[in-house]
Short mmCIF file of C-alpha atoms in Angstrom, two decimals:
data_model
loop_
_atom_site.label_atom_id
_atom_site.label_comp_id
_atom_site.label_asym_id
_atom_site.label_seq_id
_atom_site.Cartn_x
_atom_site.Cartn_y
_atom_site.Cartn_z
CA UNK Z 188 0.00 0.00 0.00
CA UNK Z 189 2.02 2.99 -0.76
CA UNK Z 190 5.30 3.42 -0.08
CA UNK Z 191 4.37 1.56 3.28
CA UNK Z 192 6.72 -1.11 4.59
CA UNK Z 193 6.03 -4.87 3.88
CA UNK Z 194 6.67 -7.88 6.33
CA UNK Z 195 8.07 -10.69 5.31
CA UNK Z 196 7.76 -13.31 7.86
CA UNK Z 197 9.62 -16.25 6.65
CA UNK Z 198 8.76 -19.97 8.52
CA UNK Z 199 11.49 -22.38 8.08
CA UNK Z 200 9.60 -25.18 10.11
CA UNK Z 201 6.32 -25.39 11.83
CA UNK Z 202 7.81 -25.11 14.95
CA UNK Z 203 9.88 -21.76 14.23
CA UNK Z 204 8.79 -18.49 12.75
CA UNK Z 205 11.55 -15.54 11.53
CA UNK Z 206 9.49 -12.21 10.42
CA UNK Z 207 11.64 -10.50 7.92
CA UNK Z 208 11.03 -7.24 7.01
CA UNK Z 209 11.86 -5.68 3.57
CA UNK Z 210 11.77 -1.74 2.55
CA UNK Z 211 10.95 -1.61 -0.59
CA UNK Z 212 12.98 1.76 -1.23
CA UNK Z 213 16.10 -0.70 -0.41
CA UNK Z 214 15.69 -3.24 -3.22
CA UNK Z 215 16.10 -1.38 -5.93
CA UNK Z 216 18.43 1.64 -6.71
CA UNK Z 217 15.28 2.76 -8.61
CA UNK Z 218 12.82 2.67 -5.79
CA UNK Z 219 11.67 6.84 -6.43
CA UNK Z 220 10.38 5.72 -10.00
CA UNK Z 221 8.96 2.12 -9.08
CA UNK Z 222 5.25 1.60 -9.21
CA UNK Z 223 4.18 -1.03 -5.99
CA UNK Z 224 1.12 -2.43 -8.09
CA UNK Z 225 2.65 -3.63 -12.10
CA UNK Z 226 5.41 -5.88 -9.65
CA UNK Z 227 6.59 -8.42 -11.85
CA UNK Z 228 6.52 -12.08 -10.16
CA UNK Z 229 10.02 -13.64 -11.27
CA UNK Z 230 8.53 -16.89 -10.10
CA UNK Z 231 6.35 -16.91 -12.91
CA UNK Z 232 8.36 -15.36 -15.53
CA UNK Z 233 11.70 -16.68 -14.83
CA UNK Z 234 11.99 -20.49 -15.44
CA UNK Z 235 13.40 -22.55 -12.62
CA UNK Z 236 14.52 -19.58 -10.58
CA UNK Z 237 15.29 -21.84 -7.80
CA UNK Z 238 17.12 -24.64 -8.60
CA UNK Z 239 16.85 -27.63 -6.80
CA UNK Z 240 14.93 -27.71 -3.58
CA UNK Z 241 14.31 -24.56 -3.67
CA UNK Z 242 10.84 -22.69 -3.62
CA UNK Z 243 10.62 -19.42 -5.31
CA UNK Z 244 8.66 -16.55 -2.81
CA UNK Z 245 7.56 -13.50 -5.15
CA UNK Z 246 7.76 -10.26 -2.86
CA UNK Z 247 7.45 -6.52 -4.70
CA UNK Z 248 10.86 -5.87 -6.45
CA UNK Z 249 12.10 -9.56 -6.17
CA UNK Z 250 12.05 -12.90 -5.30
CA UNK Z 251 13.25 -15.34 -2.37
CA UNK Z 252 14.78 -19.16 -3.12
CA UNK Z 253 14.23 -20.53 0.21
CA UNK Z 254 13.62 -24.54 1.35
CA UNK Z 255 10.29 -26.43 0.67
CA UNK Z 256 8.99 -25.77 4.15
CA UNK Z 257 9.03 -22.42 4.94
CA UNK Z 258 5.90 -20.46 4.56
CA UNK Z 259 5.97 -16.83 3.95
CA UNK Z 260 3.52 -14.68 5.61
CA UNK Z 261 3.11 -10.81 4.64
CA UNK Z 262 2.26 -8.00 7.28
CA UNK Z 263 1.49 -3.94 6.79
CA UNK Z 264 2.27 -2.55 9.98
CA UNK Z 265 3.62 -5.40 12.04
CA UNK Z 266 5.93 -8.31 11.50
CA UNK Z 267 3.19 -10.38 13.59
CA UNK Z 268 -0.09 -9.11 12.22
CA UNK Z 269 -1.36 -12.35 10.18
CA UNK Z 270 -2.41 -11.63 6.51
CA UNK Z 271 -3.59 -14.87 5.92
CA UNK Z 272 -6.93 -16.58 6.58
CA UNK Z 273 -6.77 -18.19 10.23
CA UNK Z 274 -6.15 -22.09 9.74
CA UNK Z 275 -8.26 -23.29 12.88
CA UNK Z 276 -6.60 -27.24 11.75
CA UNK Z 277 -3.49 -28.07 13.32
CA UNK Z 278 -0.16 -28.11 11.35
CA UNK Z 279 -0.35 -30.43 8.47
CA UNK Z 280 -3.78 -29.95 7.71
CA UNK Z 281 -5.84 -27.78 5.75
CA UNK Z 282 -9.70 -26.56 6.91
CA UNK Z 283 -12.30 -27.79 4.33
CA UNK Z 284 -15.75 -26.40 5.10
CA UNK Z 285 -16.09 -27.86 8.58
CA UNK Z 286 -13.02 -30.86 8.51
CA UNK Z 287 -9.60 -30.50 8.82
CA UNK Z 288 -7.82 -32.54 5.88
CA UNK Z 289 -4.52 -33.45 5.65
CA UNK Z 290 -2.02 -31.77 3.45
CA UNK Z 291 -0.36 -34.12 0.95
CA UNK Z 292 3.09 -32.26 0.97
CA UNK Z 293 4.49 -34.71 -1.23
CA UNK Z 294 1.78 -33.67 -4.60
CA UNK Z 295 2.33 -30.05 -3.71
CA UNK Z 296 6.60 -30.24 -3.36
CA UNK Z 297 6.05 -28.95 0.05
CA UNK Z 298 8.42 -31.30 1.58
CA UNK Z 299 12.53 -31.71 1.83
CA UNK Z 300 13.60 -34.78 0.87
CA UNK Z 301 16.77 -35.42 -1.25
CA UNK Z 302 16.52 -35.94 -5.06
CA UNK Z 303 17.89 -39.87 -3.77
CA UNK Z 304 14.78 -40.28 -1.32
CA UNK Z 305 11.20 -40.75 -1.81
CA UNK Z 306 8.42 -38.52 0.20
CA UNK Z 307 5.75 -40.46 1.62
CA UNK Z 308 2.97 -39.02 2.95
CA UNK Z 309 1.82 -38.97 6.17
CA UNK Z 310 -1.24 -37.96 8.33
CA UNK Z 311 -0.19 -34.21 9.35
CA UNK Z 312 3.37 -34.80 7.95
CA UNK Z 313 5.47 -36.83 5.70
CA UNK Z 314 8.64 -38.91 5.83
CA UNK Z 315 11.50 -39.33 3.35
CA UNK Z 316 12.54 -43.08 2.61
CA UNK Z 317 15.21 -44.32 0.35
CA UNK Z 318 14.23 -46.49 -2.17
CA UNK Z 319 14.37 -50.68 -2.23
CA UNK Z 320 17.85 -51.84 -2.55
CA UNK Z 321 19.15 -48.49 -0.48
CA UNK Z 322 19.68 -47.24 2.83
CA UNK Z 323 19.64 -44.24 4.56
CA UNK Z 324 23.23 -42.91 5.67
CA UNK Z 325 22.80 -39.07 7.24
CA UNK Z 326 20.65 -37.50 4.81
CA UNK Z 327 21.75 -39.80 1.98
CA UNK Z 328 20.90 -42.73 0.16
CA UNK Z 329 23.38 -45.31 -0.67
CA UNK Z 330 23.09 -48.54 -2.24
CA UNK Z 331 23.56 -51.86 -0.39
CA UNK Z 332 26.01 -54.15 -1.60
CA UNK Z 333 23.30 -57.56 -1.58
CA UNK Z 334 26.23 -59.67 -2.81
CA UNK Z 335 28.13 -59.75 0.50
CA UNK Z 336 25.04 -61.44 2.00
CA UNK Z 337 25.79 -64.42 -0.75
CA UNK Z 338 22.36 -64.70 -2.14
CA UNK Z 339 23.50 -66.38 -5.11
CA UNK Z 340 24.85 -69.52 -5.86
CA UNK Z 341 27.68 -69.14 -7.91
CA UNK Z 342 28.27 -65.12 -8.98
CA UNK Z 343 26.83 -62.35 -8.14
CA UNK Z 344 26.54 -58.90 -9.63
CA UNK Z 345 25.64 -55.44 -7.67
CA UNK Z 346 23.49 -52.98 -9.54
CA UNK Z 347 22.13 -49.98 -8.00
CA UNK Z 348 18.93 -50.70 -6.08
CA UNK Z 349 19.47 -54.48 -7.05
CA UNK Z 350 21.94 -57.21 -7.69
CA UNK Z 351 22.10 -60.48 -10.45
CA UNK Z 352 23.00 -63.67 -10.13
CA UNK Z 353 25.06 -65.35 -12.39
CA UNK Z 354 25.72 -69.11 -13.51
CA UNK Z 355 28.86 -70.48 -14.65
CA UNK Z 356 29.50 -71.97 -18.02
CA UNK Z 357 27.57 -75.05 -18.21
CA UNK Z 358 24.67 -73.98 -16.09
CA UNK Z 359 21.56 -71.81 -15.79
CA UNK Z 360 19.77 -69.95 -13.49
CA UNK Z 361 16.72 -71.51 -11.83
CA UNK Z 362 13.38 -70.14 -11.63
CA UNK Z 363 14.30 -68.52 -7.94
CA UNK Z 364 17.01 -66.50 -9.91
CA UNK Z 365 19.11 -67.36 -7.40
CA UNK Z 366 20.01 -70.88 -7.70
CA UNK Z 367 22.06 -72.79 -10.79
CA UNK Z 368 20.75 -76.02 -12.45
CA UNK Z 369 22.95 -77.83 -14.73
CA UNK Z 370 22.13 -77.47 -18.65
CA UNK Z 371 21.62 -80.07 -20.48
CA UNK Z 372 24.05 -79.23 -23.56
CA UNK Z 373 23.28 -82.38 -25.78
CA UNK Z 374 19.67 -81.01 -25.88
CA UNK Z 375 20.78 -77.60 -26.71
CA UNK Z 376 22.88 -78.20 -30.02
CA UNK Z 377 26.54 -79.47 -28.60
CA UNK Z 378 29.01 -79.43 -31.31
CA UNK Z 379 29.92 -83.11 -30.59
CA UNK Z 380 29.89 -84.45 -34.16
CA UNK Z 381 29.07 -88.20 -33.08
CA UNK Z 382 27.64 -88.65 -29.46
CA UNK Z 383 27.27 -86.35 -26.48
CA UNK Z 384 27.06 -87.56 -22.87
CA UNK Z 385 26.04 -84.82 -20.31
CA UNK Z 386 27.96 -83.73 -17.07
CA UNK Z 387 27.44 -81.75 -14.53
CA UNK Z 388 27.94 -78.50 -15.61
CA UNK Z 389 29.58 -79.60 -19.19
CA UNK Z 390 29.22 -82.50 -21.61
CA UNK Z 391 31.69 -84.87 -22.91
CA UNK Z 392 31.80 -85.73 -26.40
CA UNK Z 393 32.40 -89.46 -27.65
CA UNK Z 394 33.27 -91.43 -31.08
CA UNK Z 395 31.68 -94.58 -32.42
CA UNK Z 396 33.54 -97.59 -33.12
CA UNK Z 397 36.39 -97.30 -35.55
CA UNK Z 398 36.90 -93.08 -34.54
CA UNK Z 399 38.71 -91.18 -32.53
CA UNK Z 400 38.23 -87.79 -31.00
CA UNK Z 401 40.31 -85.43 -32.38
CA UNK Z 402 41.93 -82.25 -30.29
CA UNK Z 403 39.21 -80.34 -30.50
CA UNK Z 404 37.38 -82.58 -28.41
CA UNK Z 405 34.35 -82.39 -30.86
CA UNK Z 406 35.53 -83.45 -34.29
CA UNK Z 407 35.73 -87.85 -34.50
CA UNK Z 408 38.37 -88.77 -36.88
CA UNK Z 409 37.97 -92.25 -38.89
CA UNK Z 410 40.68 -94.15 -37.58
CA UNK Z 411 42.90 -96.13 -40.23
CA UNK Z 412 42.91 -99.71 -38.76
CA UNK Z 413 44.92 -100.70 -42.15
CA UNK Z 414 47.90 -98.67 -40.43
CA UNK Z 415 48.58 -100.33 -37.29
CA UNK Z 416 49.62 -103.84 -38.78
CA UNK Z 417 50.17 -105.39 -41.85
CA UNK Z 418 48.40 -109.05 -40.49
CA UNK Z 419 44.67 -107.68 -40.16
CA UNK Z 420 44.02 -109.17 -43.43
CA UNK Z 421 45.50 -111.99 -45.39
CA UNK Z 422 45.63 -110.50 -48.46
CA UNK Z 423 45.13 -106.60 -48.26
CA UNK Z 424 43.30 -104.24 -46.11
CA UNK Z 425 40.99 -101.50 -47.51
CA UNK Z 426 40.43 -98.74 -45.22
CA UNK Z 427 36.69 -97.83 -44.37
CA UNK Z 428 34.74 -94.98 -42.43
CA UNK Z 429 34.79 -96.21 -39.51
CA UNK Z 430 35.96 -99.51 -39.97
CA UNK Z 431 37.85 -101.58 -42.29
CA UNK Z 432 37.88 -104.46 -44.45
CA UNK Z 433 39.54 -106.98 -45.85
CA UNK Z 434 39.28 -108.44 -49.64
CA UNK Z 435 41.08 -110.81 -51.84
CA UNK Z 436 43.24 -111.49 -54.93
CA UNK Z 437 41.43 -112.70 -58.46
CA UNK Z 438 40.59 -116.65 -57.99
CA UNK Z 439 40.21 -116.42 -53.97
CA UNK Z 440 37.15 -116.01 -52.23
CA UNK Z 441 36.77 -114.16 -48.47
CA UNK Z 442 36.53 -116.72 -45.74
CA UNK Z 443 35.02 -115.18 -42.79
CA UNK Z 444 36.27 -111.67 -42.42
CA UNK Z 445 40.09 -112.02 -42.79
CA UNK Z 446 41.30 -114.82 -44.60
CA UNK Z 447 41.11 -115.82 -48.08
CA UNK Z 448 40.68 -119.44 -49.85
CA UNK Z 449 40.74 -120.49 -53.43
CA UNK Z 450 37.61 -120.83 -55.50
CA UNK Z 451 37.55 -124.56 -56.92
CA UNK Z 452 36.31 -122.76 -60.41
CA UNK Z 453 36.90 -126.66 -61.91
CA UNK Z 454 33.70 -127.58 -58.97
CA UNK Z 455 31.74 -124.00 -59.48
CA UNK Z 456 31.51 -124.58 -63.65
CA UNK Z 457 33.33 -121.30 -63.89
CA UNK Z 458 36.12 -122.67 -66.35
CA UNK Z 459 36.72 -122.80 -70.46
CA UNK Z 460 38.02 -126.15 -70.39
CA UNK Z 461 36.90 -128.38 -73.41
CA UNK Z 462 35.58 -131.82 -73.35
CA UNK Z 463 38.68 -132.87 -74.60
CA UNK Z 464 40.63 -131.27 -71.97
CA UNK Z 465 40.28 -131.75 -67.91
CA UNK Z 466 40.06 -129.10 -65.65
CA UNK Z 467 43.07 -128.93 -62.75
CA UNK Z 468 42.15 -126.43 -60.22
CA UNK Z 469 45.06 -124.51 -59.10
CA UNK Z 470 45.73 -121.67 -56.15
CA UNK Z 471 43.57 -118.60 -57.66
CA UNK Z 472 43.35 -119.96 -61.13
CA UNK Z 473 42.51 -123.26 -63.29
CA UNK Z 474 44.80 -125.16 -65.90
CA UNK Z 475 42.72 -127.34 -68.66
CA UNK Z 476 45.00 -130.03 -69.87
CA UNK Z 477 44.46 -132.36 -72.54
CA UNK Z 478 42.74 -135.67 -71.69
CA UNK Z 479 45.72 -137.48 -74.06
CA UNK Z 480 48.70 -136.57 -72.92
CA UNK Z 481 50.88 -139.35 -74.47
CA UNK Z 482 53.54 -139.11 -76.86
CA UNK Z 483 54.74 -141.33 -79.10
CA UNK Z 484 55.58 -144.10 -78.72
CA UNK Z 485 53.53 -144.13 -75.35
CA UNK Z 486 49.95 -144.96 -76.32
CA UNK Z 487 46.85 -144.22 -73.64
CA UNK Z 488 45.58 -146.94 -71.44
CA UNK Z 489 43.21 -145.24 -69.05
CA UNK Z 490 42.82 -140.99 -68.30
CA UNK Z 491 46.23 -140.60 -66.97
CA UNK Z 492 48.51 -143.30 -67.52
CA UNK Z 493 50.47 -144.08 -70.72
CA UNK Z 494 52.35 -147.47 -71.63
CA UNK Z 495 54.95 -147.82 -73.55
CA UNK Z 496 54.57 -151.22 -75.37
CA UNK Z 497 57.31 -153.85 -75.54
CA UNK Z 498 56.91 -154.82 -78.89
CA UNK Z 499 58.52 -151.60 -79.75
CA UNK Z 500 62.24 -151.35 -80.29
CA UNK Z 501 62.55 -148.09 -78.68
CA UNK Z 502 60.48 -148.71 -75.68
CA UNK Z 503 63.69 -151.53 -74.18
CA UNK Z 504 65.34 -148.25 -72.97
CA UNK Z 505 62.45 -146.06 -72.01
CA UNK Z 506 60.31 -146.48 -68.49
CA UNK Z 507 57.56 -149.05 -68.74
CA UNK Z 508 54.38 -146.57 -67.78
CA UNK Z 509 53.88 -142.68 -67.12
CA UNK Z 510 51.00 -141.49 -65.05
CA UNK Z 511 50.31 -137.86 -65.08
CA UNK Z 512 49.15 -136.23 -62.08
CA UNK Z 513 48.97 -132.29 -61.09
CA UNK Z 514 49.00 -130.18 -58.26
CA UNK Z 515 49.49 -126.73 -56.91
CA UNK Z 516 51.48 -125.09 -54.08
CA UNK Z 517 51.42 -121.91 -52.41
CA UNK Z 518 54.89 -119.37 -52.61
CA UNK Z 519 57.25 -118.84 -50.26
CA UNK Z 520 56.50 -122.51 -48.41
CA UNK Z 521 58.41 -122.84 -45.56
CA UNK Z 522 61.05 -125.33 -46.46
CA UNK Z 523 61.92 -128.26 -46.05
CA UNK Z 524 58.47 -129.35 -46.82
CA UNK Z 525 57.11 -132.66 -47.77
CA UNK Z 526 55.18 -132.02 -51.09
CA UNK Z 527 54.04 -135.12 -52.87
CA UNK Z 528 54.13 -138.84 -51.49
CA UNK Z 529 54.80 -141.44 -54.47
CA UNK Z 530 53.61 -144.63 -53.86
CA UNK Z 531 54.04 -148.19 -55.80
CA UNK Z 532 50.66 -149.36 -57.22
CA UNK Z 533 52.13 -153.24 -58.03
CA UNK Z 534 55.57 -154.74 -57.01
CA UNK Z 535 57.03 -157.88 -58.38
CA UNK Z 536 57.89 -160.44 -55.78
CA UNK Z 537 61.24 -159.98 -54.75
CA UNK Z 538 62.04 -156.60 -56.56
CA UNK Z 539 64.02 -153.74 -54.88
CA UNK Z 540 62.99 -150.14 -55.66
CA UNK Z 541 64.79 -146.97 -55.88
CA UNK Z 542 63.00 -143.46 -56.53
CA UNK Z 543 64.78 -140.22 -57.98
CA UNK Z 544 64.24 -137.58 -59.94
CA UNK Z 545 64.25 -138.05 -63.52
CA UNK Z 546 64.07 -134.73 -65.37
CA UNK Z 547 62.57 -131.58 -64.55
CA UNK Z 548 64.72 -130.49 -61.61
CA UNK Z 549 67.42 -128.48 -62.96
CA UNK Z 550 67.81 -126.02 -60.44
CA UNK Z 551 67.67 -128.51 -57.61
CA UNK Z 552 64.53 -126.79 -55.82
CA UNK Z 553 63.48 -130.10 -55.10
CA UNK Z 554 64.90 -133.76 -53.76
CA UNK Z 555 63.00 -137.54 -52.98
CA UNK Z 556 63.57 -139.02 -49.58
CA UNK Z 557 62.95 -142.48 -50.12
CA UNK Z 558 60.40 -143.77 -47.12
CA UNK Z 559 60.58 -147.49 -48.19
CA UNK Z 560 60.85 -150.45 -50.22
CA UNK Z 561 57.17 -149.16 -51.66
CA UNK Z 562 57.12 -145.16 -51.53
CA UNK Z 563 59.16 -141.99 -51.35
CA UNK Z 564 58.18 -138.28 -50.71
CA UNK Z 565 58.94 -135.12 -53.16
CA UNK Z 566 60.36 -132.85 -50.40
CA UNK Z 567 60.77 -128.97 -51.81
CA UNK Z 568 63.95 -128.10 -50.65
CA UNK Z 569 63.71 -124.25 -51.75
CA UNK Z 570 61.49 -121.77 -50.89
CA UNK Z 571 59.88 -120.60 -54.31
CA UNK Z 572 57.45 -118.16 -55.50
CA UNK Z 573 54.91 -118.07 -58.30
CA UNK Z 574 53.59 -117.96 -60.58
CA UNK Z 575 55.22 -120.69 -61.90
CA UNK Z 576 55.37 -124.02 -63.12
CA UNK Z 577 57.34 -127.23 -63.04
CA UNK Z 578 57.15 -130.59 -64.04
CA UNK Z 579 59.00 -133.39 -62.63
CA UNK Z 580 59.24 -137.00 -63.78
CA UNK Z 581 59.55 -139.12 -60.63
CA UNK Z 582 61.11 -142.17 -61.57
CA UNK Z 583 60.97 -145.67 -59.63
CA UNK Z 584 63.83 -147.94 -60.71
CA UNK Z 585 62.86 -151.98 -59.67
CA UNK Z 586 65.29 -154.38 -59.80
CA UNK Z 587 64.44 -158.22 -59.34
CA UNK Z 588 66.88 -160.73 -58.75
CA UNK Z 589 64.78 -163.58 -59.48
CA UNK Z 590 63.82 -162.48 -62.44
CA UNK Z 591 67.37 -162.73 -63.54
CA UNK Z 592 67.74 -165.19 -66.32
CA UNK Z 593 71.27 -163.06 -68.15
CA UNK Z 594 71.71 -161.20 -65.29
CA UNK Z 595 69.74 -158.42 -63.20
CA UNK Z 596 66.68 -157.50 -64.43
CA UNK Z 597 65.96 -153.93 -64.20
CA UNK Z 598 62.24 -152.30 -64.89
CA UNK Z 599 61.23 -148.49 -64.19
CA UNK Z 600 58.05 -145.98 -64.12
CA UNK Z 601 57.65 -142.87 -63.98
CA UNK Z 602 55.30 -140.44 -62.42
CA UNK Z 603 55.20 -137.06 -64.15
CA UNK Z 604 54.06 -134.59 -62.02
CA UNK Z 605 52.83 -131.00 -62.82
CA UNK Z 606 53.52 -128.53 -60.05
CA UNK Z 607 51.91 -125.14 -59.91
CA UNK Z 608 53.12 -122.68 -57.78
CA UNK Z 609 50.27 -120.23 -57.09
CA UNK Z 610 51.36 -116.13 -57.23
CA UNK Z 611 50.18 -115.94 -53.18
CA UNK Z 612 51.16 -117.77 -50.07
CA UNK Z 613 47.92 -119.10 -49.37
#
């Protein structure tokens, strides 16, 4: 009013009240030439003009930044006159037609709790809290460190306000949050490339038969069984994924998984042999031979056996009979080895008999050990290998005695046998 002085009384709590008086000719150097009633409220005009927790007071020339709770009241004459309407409610409350309600000071900022706290109301007042996972220190919130009170099993992590828990490789957190169950990797797409067996907390990875896990601990590697020995297989050894097996030269057949034995082609019909010819089964191959095999002046007397007859000059000084017969050995025989036993099919009555080796022989692979007065074996006395092909006239010389009407008389036969050596050593 005027040029009149104006109270300020300034409350800083509801307990204390501070009048402050301002004079308005001291708050601005141009207080002669101001005009009381066009004040301008800075509160309004200025934005945020208290920063903060500040509240902004308007009073003629200027403005006040002072705390939350103080109230300002405004007086004419004296610092104590009240210019406000009486409040018959007590402090905290606000008079509503005939009740007294309370004053939400939190919805109207009318409170001082730091920017880290939250203002609850109250009945008549309100109280500052810090929020979940803080605690009040002074005037200050600060965060509580939940991982020293080891709520988790394995790791945990502080966050403002909170914490996480954390699993270690191979597991995952339970539904609690709190807890680790293992995971199940072979479910979840392991990298094992064969099988996967689950541990706790990691998986192991495993090969089948005939692999091997490679460094990676993943990866199974076909293992080369042909590579470790030379005697998995009789003949050769062909490598396979995961296994191996074994197969056999051209004539031979696979006998159970390893070994190999000759197909009897002359038995199976798988032969070219005429009917003129007989078919001689040999290691891994066949021979056809001719069903005559006698040369002059031997004639034929039966399928093998040729006589040379006495009526002919030329037969005095050539053996009485030659029987063909054939067989086959394997290469590289361990030696000595009995081979082929001769035996004397008729024996005059007192008649001594020798057995050698008539032709056929020349490098001396072979040699007759004489058993008895009636038979002799073909011992090989060199290890050979094949293919290849001998034959050997095995000649038994009979002498008789009795028979001796100028002297001895003397008698021989001969066996000519046909020895194939087959390429293999079985």
């Amino acid at each position: 009013t005027g040029t009149a002085d104006i109270f300020l009384s300034i409350i800083f709590s509801r307990a204390l009240s501070i009048p402050l008086i301002i004079n308005p000719e001291q708050t601005s150097p141009f207080a002669d030439h101001l005009n009381l009633s066009s004040d301008i409220n800075e509160c309004e005009t200025i934005p945020d003009a208290c920063k903060g927790e500040m509240k902004c007071f308007n009073h003629y020339g200027g403005y006040l930044c002072l705390p939350r709770s103080a109230s300002v009241i405004a007086a004419s004459e004296s610092p104590i006159a009240p210019t406000v309407p009486f409040n018959p409610c007590p402090v905290g409350y606000e008079s509503h037609g005939d009740s007294c309600v309370d004053v939400d000071e939190c919805v109207r900022h009318e409170h001082d709790c730091q920017p880290s706290q939250e203002c609850i109301n109250t009945l008549g007042s309100f109280t500052c809290q810090c929020p979940r996972g803080y605690r009040k220190v002074g005037t200050e919130c600060i965060d509580i460190d939940e991982c020293r009170y080891r709520y988790c099993q394995h790791r945990c992590v502080n966050v403002p306000g909170s914490f996480s828990c954390q699993c270690e490789p191979g597991f995952q957190l339970a539904g609690n949050n709190r807890s680790c169950i293992d995971v199940n990797e072979c479910e979840m797409g392991a990298p094992c490339s064969q099988r996967c067996y689950n541990t706790y907390g990691t998986f192991l990875c495993r090969c089948d038969q005939g692999y091997e896990l490679g460094q990676d601990g993943f990866t199974c590697n076909d293992i080369d069984e042909c590579s470790f020995s030379s005697y998995l297989c009789q003949f050769q050894c062909v490598n396979e994924p995961g296994k191996f097996s074994c197969v056999c030269p051209e004539g031979y057949q696979l006998q159970g998984t390893r070994t190999c034995q000759d197909i009897n082609e002359c038995e199976t019909g798988e032969h070219q042999c005429t009917d003129t010819q007989t078919c001689v089964n040999i290691h891994g191959r066949y021979q056809c031979v001719d069903n005559d095999r006698c040369q002059d002046p031997y004639v034929q007397v039966s399928d093998n056996r040729c006589v040379c007859p006495i009526i002919k000059p030329v037969c005095r000084d050539l053996p009485f009979s030659v029987v063909h017969r054939y067989m086959s050995i394997t290469s590289e025989r361990t030696v000595p080895s009995d081979v082929f036993q001769i035996q004397a099919t008729s024996v005059s009555v007192g008649a001594y008999n020798t057995f050698r080796i008539r032709s056929g022989d020349d490098n001396g692979d072979f040699y007759i050990r004489q058993i008895n007065n009636l038979s002799a074996m073909l011992v090989l006395a060199r290890s050979v290998s094949g293919p290849r092909e001998y034959t050997l006239d095995l000649e038994m010389v009979s002498i008789n005695p009795l028979l001796n009407y100028q002297g001895s008389h003397q008698s021989s036969s001969v066996l000519r046998l046909s020895i194939y050596v087959g390429q293999h050593a079985f």
